[in-house]
Tab-separated table of C-alpha atoms and ligand atoms in Angstrom:
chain	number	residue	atom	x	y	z
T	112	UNK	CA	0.000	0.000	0.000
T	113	UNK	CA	2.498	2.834	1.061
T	114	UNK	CA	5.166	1.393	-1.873
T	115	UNK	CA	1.944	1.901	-4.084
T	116	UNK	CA	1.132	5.672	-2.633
T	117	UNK	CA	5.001	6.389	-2.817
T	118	UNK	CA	5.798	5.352	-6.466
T	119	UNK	CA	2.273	7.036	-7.316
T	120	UNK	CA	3.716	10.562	-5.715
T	121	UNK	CA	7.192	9.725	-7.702
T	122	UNK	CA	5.260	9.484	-11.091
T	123	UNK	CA	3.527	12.926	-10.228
T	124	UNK	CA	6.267	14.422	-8.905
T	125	UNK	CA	8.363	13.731	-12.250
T	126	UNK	CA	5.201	14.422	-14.394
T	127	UNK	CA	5.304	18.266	-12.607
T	128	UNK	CA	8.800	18.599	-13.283
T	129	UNK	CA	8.762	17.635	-16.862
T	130	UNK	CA	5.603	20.080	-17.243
T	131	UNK	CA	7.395	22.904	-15.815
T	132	UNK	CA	10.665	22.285	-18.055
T	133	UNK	CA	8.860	21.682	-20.912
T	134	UNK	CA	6.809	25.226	-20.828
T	135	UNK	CA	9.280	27.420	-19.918
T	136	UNK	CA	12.524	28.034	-21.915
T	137	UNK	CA	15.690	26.675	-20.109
T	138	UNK	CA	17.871	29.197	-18.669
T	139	UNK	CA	20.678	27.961	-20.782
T	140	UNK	CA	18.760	28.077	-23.978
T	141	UNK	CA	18.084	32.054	-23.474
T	142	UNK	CA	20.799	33.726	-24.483
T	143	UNK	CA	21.883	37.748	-23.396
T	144	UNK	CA	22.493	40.514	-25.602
T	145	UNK	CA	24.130	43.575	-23.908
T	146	UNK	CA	23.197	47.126	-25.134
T	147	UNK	CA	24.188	50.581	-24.228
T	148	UNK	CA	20.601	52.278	-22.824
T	149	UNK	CA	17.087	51.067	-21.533
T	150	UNK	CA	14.968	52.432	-24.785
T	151	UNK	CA	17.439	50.264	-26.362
T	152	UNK	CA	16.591	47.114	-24.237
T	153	UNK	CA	12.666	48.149	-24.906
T	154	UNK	CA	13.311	47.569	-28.403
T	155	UNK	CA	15.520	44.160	-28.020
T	156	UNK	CA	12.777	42.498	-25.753
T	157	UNK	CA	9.994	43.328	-28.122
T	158	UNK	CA	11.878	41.559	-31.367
T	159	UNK	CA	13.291	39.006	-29.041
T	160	UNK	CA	10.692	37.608	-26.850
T	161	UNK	CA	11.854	35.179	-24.296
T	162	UNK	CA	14.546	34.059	-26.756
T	163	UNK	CA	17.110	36.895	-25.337
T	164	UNK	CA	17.170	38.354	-21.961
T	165	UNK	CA	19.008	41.908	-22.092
T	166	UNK	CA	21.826	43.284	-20.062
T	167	UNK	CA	22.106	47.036	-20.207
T	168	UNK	CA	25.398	48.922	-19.318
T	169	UNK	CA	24.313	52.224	-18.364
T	170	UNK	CA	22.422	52.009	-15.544
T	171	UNK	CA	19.218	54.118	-14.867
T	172	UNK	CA	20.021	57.832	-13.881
T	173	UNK	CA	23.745	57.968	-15.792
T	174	UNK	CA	24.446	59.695	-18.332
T	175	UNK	CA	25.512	57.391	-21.312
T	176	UNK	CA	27.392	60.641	-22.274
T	177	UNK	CA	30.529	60.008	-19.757
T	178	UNK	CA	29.319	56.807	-18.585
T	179	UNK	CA	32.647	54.325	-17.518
T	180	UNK	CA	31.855	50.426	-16.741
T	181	UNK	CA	32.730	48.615	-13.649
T	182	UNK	CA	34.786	45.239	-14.230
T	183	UNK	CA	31.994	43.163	-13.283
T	184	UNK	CA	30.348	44.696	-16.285
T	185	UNK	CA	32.981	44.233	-18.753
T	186	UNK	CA	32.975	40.292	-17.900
T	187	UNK	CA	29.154	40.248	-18.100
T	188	UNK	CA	29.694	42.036	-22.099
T	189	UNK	CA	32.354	39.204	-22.581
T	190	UNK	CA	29.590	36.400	-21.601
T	191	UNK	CA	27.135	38.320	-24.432
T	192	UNK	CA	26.252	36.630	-27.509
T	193	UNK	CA	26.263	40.035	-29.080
T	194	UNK	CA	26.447	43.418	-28.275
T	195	UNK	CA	23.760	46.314	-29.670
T	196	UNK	CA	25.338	49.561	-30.294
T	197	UNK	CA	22.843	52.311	-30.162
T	198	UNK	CA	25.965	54.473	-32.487
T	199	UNK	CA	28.061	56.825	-31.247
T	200	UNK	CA	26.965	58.166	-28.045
T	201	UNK	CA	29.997	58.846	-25.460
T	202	UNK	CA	29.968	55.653	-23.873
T	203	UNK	CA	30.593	53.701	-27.388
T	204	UNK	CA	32.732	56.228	-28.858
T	205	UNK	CA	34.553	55.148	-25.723
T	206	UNK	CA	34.341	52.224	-24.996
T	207	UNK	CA	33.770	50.210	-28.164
T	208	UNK	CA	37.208	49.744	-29.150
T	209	UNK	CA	37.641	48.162	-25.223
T	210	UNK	CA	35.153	45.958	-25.538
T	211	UNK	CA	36.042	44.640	-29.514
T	212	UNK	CA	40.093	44.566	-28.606
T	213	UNK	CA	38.715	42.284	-25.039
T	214	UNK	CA	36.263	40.414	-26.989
T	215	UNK	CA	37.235	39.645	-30.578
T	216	UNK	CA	34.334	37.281	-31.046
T	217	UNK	CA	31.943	38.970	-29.731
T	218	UNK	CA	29.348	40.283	-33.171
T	219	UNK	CA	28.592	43.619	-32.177
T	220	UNK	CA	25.094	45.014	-34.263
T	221	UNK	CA	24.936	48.667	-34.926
T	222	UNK	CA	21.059	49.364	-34.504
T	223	UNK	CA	21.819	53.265	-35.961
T	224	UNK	CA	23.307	51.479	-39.195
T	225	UNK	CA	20.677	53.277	-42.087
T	226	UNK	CA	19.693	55.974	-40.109
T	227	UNK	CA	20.113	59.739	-41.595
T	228	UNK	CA	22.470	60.888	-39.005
T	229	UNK	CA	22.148	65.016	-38.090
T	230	UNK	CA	25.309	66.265	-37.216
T	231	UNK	CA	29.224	65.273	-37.861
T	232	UNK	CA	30.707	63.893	-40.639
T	233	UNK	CA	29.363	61.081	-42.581
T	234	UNK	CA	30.425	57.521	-42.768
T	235	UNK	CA	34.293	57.490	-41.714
T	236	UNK	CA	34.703	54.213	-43.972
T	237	UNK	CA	35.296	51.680	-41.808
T	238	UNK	CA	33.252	48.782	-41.420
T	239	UNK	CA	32.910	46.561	-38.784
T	240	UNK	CA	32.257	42.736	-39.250
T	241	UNK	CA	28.895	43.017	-40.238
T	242	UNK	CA	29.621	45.518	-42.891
T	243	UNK	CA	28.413	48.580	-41.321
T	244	UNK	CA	29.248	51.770	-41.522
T	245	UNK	CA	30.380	53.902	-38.163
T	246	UNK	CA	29.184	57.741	-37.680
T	247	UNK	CA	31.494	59.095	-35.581
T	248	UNK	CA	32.815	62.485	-34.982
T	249	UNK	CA	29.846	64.893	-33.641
T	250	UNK	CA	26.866	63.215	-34.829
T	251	UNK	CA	23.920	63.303	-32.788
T	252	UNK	CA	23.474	60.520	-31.316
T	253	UNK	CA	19.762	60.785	-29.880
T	254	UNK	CA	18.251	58.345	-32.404
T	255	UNK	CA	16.067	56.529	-30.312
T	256	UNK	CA	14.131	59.244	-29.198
T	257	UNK	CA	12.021	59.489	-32.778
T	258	UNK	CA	10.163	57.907	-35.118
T	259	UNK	CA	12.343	57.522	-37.805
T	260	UNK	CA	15.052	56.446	-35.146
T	261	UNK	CA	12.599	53.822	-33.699
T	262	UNK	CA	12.258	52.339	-37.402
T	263	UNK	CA	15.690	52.182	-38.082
T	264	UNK	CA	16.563	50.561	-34.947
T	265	UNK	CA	14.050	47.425	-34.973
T	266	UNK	CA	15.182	46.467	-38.276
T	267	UNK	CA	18.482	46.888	-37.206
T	268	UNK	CA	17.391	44.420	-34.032
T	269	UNK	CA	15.987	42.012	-36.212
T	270	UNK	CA	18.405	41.711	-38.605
T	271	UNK	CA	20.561	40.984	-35.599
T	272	UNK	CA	18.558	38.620	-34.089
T	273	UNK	CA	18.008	37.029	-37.218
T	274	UNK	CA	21.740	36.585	-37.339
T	275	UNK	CA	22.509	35.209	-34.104
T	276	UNK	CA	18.755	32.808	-34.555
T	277	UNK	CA	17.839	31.666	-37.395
T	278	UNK	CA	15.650	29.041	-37.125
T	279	UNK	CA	13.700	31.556	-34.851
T	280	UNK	CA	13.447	33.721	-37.914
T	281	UNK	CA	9.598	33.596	-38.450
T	282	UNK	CA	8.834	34.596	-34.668
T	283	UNK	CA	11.584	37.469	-34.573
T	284	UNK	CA	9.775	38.748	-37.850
T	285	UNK	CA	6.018	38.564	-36.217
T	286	UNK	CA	7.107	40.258	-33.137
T	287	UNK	CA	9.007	43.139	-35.570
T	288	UNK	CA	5.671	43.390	-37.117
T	289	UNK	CA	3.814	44.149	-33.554
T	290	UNK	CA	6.685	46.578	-33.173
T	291	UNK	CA	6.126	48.579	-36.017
T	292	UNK	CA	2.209	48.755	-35.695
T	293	UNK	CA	3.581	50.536	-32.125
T	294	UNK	CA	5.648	52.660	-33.514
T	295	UNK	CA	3.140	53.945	-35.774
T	296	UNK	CA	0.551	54.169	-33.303
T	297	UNK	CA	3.148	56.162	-31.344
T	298	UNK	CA	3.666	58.970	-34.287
T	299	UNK	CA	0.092	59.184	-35.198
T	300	UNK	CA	-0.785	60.101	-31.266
T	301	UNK	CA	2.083	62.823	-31.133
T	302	UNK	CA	0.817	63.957	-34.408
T	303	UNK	CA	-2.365	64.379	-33.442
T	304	UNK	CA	-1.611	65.669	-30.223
T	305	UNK	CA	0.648	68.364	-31.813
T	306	UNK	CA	-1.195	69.248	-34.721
T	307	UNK	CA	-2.672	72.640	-33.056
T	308	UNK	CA	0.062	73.441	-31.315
T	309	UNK	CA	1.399	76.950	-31.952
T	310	UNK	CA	4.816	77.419	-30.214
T	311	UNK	CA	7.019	74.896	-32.331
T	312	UNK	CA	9.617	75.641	-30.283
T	313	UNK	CA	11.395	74.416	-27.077
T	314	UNK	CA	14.385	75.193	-24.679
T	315	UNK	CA	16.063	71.490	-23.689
T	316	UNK	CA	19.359	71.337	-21.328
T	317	UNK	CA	20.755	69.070	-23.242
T	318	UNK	CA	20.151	67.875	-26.689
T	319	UNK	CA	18.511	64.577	-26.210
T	320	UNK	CA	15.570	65.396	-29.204
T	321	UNK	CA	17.070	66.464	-32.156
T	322	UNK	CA	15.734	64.086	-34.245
T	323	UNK	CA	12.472	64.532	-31.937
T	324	UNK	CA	12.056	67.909	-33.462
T	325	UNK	CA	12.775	67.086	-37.250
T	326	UNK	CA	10.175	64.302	-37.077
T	327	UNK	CA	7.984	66.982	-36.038
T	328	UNK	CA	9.017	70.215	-37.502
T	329	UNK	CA	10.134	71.434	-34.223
T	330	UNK	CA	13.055	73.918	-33.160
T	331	UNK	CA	15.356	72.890	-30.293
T	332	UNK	CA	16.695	75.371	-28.871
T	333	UNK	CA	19.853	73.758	-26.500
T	334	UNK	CA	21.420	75.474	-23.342
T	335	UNK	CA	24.040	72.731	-23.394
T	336	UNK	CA	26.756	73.877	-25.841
T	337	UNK	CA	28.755	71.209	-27.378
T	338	UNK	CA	28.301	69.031	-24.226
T	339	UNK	CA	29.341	72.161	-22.034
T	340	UNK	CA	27.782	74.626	-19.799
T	341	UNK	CA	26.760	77.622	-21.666
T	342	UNK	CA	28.223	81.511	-20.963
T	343	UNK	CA	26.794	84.214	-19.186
T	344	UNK	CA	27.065	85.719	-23.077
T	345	UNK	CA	25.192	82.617	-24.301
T	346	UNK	CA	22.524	81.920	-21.915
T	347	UNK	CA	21.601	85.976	-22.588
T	348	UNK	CA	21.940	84.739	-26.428
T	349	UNK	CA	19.054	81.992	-25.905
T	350	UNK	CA	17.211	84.513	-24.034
T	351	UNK	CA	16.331	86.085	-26.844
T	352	UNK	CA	16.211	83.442	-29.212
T	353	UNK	CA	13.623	81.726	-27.230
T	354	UNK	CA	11.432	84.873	-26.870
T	355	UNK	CA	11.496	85.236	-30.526
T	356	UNK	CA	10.203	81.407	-31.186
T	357	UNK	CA	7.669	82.510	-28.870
T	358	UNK	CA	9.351	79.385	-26.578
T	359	UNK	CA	6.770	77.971	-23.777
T	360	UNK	CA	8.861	75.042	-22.239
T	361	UNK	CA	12.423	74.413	-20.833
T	362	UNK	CA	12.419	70.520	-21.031
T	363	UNK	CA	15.240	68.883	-17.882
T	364	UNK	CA	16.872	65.486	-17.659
T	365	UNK	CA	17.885	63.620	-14.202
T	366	UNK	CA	21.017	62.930	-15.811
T	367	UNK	CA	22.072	66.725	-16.204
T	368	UNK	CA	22.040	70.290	-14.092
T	369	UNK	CA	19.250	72.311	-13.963
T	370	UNK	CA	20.657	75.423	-12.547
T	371	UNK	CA	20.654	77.401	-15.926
T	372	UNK	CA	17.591	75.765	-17.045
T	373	UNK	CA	15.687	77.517	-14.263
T	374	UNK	CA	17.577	80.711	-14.538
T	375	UNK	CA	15.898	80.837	-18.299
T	376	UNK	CA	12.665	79.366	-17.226
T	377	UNK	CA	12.490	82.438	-15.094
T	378	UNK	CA	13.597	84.939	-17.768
T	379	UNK	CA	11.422	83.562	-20.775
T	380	UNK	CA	8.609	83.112	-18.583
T	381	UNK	CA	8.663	79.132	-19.560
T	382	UNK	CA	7.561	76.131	-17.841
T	383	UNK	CA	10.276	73.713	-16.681
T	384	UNK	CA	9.726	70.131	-17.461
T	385	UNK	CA	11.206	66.638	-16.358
T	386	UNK	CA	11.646	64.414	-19.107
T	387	UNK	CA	13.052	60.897	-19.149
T	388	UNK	CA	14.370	60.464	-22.840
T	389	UNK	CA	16.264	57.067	-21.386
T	390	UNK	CA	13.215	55.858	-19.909
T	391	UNK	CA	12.329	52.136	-20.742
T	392	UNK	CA	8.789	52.525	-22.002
T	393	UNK	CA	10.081	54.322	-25.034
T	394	UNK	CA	5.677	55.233	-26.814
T	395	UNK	CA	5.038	56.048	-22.830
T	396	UNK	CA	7.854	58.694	-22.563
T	397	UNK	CA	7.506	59.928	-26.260
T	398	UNK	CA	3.686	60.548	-25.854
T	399	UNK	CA	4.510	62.364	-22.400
T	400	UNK	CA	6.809	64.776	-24.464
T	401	UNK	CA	4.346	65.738	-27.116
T	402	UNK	CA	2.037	66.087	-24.219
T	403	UNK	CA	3.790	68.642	-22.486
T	404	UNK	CA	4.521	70.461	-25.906
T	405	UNK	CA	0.642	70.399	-26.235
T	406	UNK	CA	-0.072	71.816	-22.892
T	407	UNK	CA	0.261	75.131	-24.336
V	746	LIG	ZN1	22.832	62.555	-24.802
């Protein structure tokens, strides 16, 4: 009787366990892809799914400007099965040639590979492994935060997950598809919730939405000069600049001073707003922009 009750208990105890294993995907199977910033892991887990789990470098509240890596991090980059550039911001520019000279194996994706870049010189004509171009040298790198950034860089993501999983192919290419219905979604709600705005203008610290504005037809009008803080001479400069785009806002990042952002808020009569351009719920944070451009 109890041998009976015992093996019965054995059989369901081995039934659960093969259940379990069999739904979800072994850890082992998953592999990690390291990337520079969270919009950038947004993006990744979308195209990816549960095939690739996502280790970002720059933590939350950095600036991926100046950002340096701890050792622990470098190892955890090593263990990647790829790594996603976002382009050329500071960290990469960097950083990359660390990481590729450590890591010779590692395929490293450049998700702004396509994109129109504003700013700097062109393609320097050198390649990587994958045959893409590099924009170095004072291009903009604030891709992600627009529409035809977003584009650019799920392709980009697919075409590297594609790469690294092929027989995964048809799943990376459905989820790509749910992206870009987003993304659209995305630009049709900031459309529409720009549309009757007046003031296309707007005062930002630093210049995290360049290609924000050109999506748009916007003017960004940056107290950040060439990554420094602006002159007495300069911040009098945008004074008057503003006023004459009839500016309304001073956008502010966590990751940067505010001190002369409020000292023109006050002059220009603006409204100072947070904004999280590095948040992870990229359609979240680029609807609360346009919002606070439409709260005339
Ligand atoms: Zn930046």
């Amino acid at each position: 009787m109890l041998r009976s009750s015992l093996s019965g208990a054995f059989l369901l105890l081995l039934f659960f366990l093969s259940a379990v294993s069999c739904g979800t995907k072994r850890e082992e199977d998953v592999r990690v892809v390291s990337v520079t910033i969270e919009p950038q892991r947004y993006f990744a887990e979308k195209v990816g799914g549960e095939h690739f789990k996502v280790n970002v470098v720059v933590p939350a509240g950095q600036s991926p400007e100046t950002y340096d890596p701890v050792p622990r991090q470098m190892m955890e980059i090593g263990r990647s099965a790829a790594y996603l550039q976002i382009g050329c911001i500071g960290f990469e520019q960097a950083w990359m040639e660390n990481i590729r000279a450590n890591n010779p194996d590692l395929p490293v994706f450049d998700l702004s590979a396509g994109m129109d870049m504003i700013g700097g010189g062109k393609e320097d004509g050198h390649d990587d492994e994958d045959g893409n171009g590099h924009h170095h040298d004072g291009a903009d790198p604030h891709i992600w935060s627009s529409i035809q950034g977003a584009r650019i860089i799920a392709g980009n993501v697919l075409n590297a997950f594609v790469t690294l999983d092929e027989k995964n192919r048809p799943l990376y290419e459905e989820n790509y598809t749910r992206l870009m219905a987003e993304i659209k979604a995305t630009e049709d709600s900031i459309a529409c919730l720009l549309h009757p705005v007046l003031s296309r203008a707007f005062i930002i610290y630093h210049p995290a939405l360049t290609y924000f504005a050109e999506d748009f037809n916007l003017t960004q009008l940056c107290i950040e000069t060439d990554g420094k803080e602006p002159s007495p001479a300069q911040l009098m400069e945008l004074t008057d600049v503003a006023r004459n785009h009839n500016a309304r806002i001073v956008f502010v990042q966590q990751e940067f001073d505010t001190k002369n952002a409020e000292i023109i808020a006050r002059e220009t009569g603006c409204r100072l707003v947070r904004i999280n351009p590095l948040a992870y719920d990229w359609p979240e944070e680029m609807i609360r922009i346009a919002k606070a451009l439409s709260d005339e």
